[in-house]
Short mmCIF file of C-alpha atoms in Angstrom, two decimals:
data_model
loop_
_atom_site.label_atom_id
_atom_site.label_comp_id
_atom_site.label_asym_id
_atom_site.label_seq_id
_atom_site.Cartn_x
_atom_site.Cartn_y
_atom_site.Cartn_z
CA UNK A 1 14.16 -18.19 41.42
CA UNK A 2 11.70 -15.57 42.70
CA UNK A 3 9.06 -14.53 39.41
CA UNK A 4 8.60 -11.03 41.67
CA UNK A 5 12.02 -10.28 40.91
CA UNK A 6 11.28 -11.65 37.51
CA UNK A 7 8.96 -9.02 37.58
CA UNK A 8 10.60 -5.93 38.59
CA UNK A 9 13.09 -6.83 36.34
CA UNK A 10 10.95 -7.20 33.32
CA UNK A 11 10.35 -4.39 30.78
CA UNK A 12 13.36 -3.57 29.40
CA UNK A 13 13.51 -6.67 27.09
CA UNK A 14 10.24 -6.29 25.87
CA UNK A 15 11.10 -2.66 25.00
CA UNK A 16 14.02 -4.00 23.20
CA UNK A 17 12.11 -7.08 21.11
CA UNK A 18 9.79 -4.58 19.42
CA UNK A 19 12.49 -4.12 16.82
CA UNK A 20 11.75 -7.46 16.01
CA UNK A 21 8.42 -6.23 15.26
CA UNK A 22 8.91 -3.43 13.19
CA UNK A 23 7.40 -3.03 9.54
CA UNK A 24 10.47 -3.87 8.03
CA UNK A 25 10.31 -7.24 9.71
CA UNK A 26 6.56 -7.82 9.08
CA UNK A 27 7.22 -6.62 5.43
CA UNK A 28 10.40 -9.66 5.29
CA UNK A 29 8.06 -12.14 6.76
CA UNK A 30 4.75 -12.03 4.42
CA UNK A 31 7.56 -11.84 1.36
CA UNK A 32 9.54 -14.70 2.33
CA UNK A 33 6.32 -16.68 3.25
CA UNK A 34 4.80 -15.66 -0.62
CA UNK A 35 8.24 -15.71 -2.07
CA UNK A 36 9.50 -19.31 -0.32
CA UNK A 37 6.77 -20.70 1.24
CA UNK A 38 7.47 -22.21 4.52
CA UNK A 39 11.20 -22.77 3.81
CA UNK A 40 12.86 -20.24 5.19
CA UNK A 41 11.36 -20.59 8.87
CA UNK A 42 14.79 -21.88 10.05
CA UNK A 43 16.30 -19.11 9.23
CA UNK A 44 14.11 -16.84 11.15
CA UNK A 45 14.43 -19.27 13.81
CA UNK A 46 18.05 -19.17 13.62
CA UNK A 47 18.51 -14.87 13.15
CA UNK A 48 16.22 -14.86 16.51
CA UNK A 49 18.24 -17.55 18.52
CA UNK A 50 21.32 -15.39 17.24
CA UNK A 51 20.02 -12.17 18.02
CA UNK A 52 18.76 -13.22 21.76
CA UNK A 53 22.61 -13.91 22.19
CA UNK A 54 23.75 -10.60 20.93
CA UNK A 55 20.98 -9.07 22.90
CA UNK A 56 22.16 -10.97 26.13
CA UNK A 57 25.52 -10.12 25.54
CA UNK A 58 24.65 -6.51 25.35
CA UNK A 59 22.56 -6.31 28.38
CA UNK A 60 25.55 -7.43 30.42
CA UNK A 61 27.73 -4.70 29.63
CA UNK A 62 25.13 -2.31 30.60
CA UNK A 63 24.80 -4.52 34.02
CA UNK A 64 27.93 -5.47 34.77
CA UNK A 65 29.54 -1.93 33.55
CA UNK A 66 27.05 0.51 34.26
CA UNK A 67 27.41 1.88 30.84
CA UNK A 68 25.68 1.26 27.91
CA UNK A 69 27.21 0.30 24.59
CA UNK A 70 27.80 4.12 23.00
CA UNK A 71 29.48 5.30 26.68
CA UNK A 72 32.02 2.46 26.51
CA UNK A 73 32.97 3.30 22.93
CA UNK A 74 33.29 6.99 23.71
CA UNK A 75 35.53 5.91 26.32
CA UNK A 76 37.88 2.95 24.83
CA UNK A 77 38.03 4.17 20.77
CA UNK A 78 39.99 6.98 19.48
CA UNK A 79 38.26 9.74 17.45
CA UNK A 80 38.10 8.45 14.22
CA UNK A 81 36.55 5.13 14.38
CA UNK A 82 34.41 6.71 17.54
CA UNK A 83 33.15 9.05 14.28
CA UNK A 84 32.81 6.61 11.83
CA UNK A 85 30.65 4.19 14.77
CA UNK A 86 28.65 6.55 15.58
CA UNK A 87 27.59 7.72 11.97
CA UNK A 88 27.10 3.79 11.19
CA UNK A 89 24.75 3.73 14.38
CA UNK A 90 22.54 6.80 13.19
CA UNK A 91 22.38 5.67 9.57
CA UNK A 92 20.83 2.47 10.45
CA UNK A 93 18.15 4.43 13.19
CA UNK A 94 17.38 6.66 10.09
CA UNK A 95 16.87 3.88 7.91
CA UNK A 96 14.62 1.75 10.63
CA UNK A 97 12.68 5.30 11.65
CA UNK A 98 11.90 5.57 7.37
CA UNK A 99 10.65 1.77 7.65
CA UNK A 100 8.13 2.60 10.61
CA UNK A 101 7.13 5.74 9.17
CA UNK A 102 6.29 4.17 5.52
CA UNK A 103 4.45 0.86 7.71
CA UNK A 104 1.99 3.77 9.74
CA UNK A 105 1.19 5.48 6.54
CA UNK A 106 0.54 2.45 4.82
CA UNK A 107 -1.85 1.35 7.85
CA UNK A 108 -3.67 4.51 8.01
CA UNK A 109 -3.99 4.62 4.56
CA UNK A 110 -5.68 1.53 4.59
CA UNK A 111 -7.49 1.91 7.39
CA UNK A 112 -9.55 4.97 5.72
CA UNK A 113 -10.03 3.36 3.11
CA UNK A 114 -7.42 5.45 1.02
CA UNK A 115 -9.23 8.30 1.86
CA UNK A 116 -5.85 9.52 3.57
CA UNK A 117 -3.14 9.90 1.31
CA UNK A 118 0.04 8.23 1.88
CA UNK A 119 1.59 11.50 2.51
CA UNK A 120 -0.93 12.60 5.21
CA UNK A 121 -0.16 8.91 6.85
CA UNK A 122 3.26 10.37 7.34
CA UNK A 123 2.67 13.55 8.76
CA UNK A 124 0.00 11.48 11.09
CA UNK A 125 3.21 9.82 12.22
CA UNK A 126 5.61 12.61 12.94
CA UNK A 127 2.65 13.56 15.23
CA UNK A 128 3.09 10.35 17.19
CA UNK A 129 6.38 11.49 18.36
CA UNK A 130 5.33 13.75 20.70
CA UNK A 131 2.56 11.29 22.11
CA UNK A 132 6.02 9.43 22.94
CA UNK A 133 7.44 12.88 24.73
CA UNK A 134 4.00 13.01 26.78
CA UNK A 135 4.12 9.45 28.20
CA UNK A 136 7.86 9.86 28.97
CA UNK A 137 7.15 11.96 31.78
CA UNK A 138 4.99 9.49 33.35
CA UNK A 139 8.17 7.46 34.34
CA UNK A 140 9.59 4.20 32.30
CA UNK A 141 7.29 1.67 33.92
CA UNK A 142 4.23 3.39 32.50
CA UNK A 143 6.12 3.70 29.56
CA UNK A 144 7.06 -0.28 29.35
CA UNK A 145 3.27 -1.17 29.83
CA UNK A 146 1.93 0.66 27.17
CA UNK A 147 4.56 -1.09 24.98
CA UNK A 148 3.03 -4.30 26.28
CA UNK A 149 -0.10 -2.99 25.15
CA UNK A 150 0.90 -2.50 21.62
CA UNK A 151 2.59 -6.15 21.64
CA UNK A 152 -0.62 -7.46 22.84
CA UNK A 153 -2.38 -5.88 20.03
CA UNK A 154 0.04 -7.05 17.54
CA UNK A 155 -0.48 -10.91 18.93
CA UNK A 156 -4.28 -10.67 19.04
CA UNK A 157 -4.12 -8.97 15.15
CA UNK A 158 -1.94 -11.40 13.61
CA UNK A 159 -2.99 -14.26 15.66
CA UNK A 160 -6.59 -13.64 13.81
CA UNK A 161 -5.37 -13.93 10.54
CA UNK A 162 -2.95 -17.47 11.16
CA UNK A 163 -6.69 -18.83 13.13
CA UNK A 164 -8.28 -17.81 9.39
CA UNK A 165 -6.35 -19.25 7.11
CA UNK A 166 -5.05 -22.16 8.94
CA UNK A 167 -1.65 -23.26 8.12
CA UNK A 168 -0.20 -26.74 7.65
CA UNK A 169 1.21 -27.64 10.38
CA UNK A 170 3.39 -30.12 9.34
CA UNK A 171 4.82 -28.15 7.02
CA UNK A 172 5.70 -25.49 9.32
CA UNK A 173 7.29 -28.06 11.74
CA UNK A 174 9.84 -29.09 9.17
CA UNK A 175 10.13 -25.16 8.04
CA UNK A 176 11.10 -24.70 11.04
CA UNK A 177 13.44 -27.34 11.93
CA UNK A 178 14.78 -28.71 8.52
CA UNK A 179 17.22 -26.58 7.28
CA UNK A 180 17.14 -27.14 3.67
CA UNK A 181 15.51 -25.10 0.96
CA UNK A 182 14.37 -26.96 -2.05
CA UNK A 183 14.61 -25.46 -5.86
CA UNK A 184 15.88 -22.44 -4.38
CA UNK A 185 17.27 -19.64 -6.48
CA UNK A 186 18.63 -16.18 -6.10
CA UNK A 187 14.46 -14.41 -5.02
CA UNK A 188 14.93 -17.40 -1.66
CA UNK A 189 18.54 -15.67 -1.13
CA UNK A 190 17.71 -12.48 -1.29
CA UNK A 191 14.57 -12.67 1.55
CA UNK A 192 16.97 -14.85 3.26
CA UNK A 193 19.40 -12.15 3.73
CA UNK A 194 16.49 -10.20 4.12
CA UNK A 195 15.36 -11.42 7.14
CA UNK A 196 18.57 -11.45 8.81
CA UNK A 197 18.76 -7.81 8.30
CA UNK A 198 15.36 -7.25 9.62
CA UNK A 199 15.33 -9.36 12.81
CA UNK A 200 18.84 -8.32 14.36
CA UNK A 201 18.96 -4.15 14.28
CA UNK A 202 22.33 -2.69 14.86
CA UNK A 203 21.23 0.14 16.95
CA UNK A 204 19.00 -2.58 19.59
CA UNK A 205 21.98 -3.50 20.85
CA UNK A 206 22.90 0.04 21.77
CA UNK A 207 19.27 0.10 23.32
CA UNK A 208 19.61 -3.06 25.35
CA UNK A 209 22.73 -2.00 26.74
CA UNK A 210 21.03 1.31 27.80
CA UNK A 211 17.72 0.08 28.81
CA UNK A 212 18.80 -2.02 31.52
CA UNK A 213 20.54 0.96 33.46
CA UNK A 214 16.72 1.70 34.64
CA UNK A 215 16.85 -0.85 37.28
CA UNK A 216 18.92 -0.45 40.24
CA UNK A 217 21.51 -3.16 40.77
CA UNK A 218 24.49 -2.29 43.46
CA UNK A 219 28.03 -3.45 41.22
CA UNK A 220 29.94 -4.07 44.06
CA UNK A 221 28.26 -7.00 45.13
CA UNK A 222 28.90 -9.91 42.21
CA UNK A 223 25.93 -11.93 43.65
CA UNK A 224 23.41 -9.31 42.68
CA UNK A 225 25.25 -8.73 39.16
CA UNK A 226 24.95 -12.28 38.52
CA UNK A 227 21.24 -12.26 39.61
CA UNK A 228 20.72 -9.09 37.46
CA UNK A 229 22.41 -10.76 34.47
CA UNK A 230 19.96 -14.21 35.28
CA UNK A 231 17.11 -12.30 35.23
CA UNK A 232 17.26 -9.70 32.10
CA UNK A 233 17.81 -13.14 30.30
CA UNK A 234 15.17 -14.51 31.03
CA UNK A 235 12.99 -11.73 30.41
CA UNK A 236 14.63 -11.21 27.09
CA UNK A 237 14.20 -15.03 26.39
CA UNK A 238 10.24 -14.77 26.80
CA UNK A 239 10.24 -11.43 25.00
CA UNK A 240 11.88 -12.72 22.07
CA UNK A 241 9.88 -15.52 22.20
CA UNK A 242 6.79 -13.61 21.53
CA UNK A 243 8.55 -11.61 18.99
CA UNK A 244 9.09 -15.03 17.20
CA UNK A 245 5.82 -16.33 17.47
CA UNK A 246 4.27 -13.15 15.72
CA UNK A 247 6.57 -13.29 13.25
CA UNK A 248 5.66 -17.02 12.23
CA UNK A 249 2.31 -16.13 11.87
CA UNK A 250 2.73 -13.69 9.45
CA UNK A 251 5.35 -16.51 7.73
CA UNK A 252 2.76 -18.68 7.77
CA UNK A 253 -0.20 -16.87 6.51
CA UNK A 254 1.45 -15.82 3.65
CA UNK A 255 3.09 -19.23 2.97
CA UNK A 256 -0.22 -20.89 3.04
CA UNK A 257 -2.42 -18.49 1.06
CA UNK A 258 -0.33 -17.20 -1.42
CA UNK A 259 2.79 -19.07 -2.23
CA UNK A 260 2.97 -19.81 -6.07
CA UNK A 261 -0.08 -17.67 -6.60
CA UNK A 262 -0.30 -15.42 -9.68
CA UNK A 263 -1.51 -12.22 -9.93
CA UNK A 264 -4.20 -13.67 -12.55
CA UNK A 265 -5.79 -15.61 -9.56
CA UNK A 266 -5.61 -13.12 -7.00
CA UNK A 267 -7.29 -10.64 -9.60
CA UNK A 268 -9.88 -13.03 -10.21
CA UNK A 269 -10.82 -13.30 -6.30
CA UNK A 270 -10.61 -9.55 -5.95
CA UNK A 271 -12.78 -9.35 -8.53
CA UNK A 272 -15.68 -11.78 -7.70
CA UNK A 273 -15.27 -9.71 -4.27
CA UNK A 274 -16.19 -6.82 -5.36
CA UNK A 275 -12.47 -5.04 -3.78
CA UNK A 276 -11.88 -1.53 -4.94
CA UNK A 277 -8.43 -2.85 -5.30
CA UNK A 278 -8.87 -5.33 -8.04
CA UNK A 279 -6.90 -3.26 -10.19
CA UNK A 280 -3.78 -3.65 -8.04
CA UNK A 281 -3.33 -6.72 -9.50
CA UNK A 282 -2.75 -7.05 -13.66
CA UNK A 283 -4.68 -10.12 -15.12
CA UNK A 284 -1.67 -11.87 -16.23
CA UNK A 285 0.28 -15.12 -15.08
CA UNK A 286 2.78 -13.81 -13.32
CA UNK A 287 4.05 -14.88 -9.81
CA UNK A 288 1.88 -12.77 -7.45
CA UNK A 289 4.27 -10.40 -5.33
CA UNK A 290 3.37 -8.64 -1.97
CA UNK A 291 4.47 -6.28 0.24
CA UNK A 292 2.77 -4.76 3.63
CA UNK A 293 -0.16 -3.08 1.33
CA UNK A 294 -0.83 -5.31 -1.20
CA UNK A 295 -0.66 -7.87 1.72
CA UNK A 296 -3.57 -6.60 3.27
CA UNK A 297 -5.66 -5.83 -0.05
CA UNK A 298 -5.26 -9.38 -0.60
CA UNK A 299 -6.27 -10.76 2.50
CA UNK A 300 -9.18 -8.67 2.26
CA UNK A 301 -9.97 -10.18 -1.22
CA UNK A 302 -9.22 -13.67 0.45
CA UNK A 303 -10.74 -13.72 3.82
CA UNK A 304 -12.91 -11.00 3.81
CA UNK A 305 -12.87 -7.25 4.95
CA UNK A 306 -12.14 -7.74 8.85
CA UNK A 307 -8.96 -9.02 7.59
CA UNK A 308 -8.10 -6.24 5.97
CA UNK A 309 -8.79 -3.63 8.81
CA UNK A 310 -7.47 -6.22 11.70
CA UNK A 311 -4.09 -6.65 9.25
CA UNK A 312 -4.12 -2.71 9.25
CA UNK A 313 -4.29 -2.39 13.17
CA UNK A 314 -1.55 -4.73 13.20
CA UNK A 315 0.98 -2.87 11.34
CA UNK A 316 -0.16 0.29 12.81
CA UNK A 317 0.83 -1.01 16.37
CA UNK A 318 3.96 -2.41 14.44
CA UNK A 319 4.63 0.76 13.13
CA UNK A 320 3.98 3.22 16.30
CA UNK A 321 5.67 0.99 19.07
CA UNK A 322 9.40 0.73 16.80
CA UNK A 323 8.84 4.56 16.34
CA UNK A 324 9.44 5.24 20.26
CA UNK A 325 11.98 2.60 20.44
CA UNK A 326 13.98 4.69 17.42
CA UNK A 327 13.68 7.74 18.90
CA UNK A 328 15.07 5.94 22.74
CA UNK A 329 18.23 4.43 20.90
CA UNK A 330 18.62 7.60 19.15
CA UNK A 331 18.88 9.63 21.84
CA UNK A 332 21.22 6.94 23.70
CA UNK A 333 23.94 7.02 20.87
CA UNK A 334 23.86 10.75 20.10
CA UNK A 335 24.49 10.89 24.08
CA UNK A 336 26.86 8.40 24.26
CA UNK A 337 28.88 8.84 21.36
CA UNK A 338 29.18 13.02 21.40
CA UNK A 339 28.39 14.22 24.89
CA UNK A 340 25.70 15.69 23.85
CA UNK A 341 22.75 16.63 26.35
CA UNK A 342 20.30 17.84 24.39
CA UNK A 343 16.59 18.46 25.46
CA UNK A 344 14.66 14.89 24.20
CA UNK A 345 12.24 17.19 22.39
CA UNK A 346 15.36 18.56 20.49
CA UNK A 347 16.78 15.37 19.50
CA UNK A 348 14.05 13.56 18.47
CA UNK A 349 13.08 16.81 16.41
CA UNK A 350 16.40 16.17 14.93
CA UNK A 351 16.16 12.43 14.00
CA UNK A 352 12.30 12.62 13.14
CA UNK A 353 13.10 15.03 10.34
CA UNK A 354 16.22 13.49 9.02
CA UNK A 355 14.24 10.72 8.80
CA UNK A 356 11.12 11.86 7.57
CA UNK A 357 12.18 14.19 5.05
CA UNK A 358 13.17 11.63 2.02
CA UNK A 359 10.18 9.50 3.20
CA UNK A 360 7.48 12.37 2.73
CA UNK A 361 8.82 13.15 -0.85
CA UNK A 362 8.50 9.65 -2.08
CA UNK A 363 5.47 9.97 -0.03
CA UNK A 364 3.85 12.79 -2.12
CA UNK A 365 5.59 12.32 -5.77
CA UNK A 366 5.33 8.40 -5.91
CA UNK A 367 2.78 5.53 -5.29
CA UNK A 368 2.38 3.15 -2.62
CA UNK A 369 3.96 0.31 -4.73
CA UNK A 370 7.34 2.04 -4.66
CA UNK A 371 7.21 3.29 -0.79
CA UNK A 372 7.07 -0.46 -0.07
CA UNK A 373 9.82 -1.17 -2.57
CA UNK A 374 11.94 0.90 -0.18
CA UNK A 375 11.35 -1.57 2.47
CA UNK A 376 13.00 -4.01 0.84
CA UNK A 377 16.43 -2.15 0.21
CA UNK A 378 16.64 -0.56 3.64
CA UNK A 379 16.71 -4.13 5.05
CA UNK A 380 19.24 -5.08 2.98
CA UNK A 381 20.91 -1.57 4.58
CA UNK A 382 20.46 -2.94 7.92
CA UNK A 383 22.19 -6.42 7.01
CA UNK A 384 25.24 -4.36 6.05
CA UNK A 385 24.72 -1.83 9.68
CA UNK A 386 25.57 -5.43 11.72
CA UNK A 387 29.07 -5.52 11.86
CA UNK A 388 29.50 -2.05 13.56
CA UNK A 389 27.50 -2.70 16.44
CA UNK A 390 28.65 -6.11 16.53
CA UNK A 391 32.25 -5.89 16.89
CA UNK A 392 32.43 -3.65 19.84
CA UNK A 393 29.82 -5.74 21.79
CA UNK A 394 31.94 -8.80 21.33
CA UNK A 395 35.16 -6.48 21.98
CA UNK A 396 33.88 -5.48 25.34
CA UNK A 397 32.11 -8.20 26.40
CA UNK A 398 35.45 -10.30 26.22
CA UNK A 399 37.84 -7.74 27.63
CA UNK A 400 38.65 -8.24 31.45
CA UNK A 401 39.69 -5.13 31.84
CA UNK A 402 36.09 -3.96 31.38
CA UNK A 403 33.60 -7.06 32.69
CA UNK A 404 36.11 -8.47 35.16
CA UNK A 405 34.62 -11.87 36.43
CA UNK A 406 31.31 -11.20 33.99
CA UNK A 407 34.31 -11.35 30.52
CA UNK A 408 32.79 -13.70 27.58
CA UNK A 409 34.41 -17.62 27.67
CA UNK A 410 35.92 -18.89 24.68
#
């Protein structure tokens, strides 16, 4: 084991576990921590161990192959379900693009104190796009360190707010580790599912498989393949591992401060704060419910105004790192899939405005209570996506005929 090979093969995994860090995923987090307390920890637990394995299994097909996911399905399925894949694949990109879009305008709406309006957030973000297209030129490893960056950010941001409020440890432990949920009823179920469709994204796969083409490994030599394959998992092992760790955080915070509260006590507390938002909340004794805005407002409420603004700069580095990653995967499947070599500024033109199009007229014509509600149903979206990435990586990775010595076991 040699950690400067660890190192030159590092990047691509951390590129790939920022979809487990998108604002649907913080957004399934803070609800299942208000909505279930710390019960459902296992199952985040369990949707990352299970999504490391379809993430492994994915990066071997682009080693061992050469390919990445979309190439091998242009080249092994017939037209039809080739068609029907591919439209799968960019129906779940549009629907995780909407998610990061709606989590940046939410951020910089709170960041300005609401002075920017919700649809200004999201023409703020179709801007960002072409920050993306400018650092591309400056080569992949540039490109993978800024992502860093942004991760780092995300840690230090939500890492503040689990050091505020302090969560029980012991409860956490047997979240985590126990699993069982108590007086459970159809609310648990439904952020259970949830967060399955939130932590494992169809289209990552397709990026994994890609992503990993950046480094040169020589195919005809199995010793090198098998080193390749040894050290892309362990990268994506301490990648995901980081992912996991945010997301508990956010679990946590929520599940400590605000499970079983009603919106009665968190007016009250916004109130005697003096919050603008106060009004958010109606004075009556029903269960409190959150989303990525309301989240913040009430951390602000709780813990004070830094909280607010820190829990902003959080999603905003949530929201602007799974933007680039949507575009990459994107422009992976349109390529793989169809043939197509477009320009990247032409394709991501392409996606961006599918994408951005519904989003900016709920945007303008509705409040931020029912932008967040959208959150909600596109994971939900993405649960339902799974199965047609899925299937072809466990196809492929079995076939012989395609991974020769590197084919899946039993």
């Amino acid at each position: 084991f040699s950690f400067r090979k660890l190192w030159a093969f590092t990047g691509p995994g951390f590129l790939m576990s920022i979809a487990y860090l998108d604002p649907g995923n913080i957004e399934s987090d803070l609800q299942s921590g208000a909505v279930a307390g710390f019960k459902l920890l296992w199952v985040l637990l369990l949707a990352t161990v299970i999504g490391l394995l379809l993430q492994r299994l994915a990066a071997r097909l682009g080693v061992v192959t050469g390919l990445h996911l979309a190439e091998v399905c242009n080249r092994q399925y017939h037209k039809f379900p080739r068609i029907i894949l591919w439209l799968m694949v960019e129906l779940a990109i549009i629907g995780s693009d909407m998610q990061e879009v709606i989590g940046s305008a939410i951020a910089i709406n709170l960041l300005s104190v609401g002075k920017i309006p919700l649809w200004g957030g999201v023409l703020i973000t179709i801007a960002d796009t072409f920050v993306f297209l400018f650092l591309d030129k400056y080569g992949l490893r540039k490109l993978e360190a800024f992502f860093g960056f942004l991760i780092t950010i995300m840690a230090l941001t939500f890492g503040y707010e689990y050091i505020t409020v302090k969560p029980n440890q012991q409860k956490l432990l047997q979240g985590l580790f126990i699993p069982y949920c108590r007086d459970c009823g159809t609310p648990q179920l439904e952020q259970a599912v949830g967060i399955v469709g939130a932590v494992i994204m169809p289209h990552n796969m397709y990026l994994h498989s890609a992503l990993v083409k950046s480094r040169q490994v020589n195919r005809a030599d199995k010793r090198e393949v098998r080193e390749a394959n040894k050290y892309f998992f362990i990268e994506s092992c301490i990648a995901l591992f980081v992912s996991f760790i945010i997301n508990i955080f956010v679990v946590t915070v929520f599940a400590e401060a605000f499970f079983q509260k009603t919106n009665a006590d968190v007016h009250q507390v916004c109130a005697n704060s003096s919050s603008p938002h106060s009004s958010l909340f109606p004075n009556n004794n029903q269960t409190l419910e959150v989303d990525i805005y309301k989240g913040g407002v009430v951390l602000g409420c709780y813990f004070g105004p830094a909280a607010l603004y820190i829990w902003a700069i959080g999603i905003l580095a949530a929201g602007q790192s799974s933007t680039m990653t949507g575009t990459y995967s994107g422009q992976f499947v349109m390529e793989g899939f169809l043939n197509l070599r477009w320009s990247r500024f032409a394709r991501v033109l392409l996606t961006r405005s599918i994408a951005v199009t519904p989003t900016l007229f709920v945007a303008i014509f509705q409040d931020v209570e029912h932008l967040t509600g959208m959150n909600d149903f596109l994971n939900v979206l993405m649960s339902l996506q799974l199965p047609f990435a899925l299937i072809p990586v466990l196809t492929f990775t079995s076939l012989p005929s395609i991974m020769h010595d590197f084919a899946n076991g039993l």
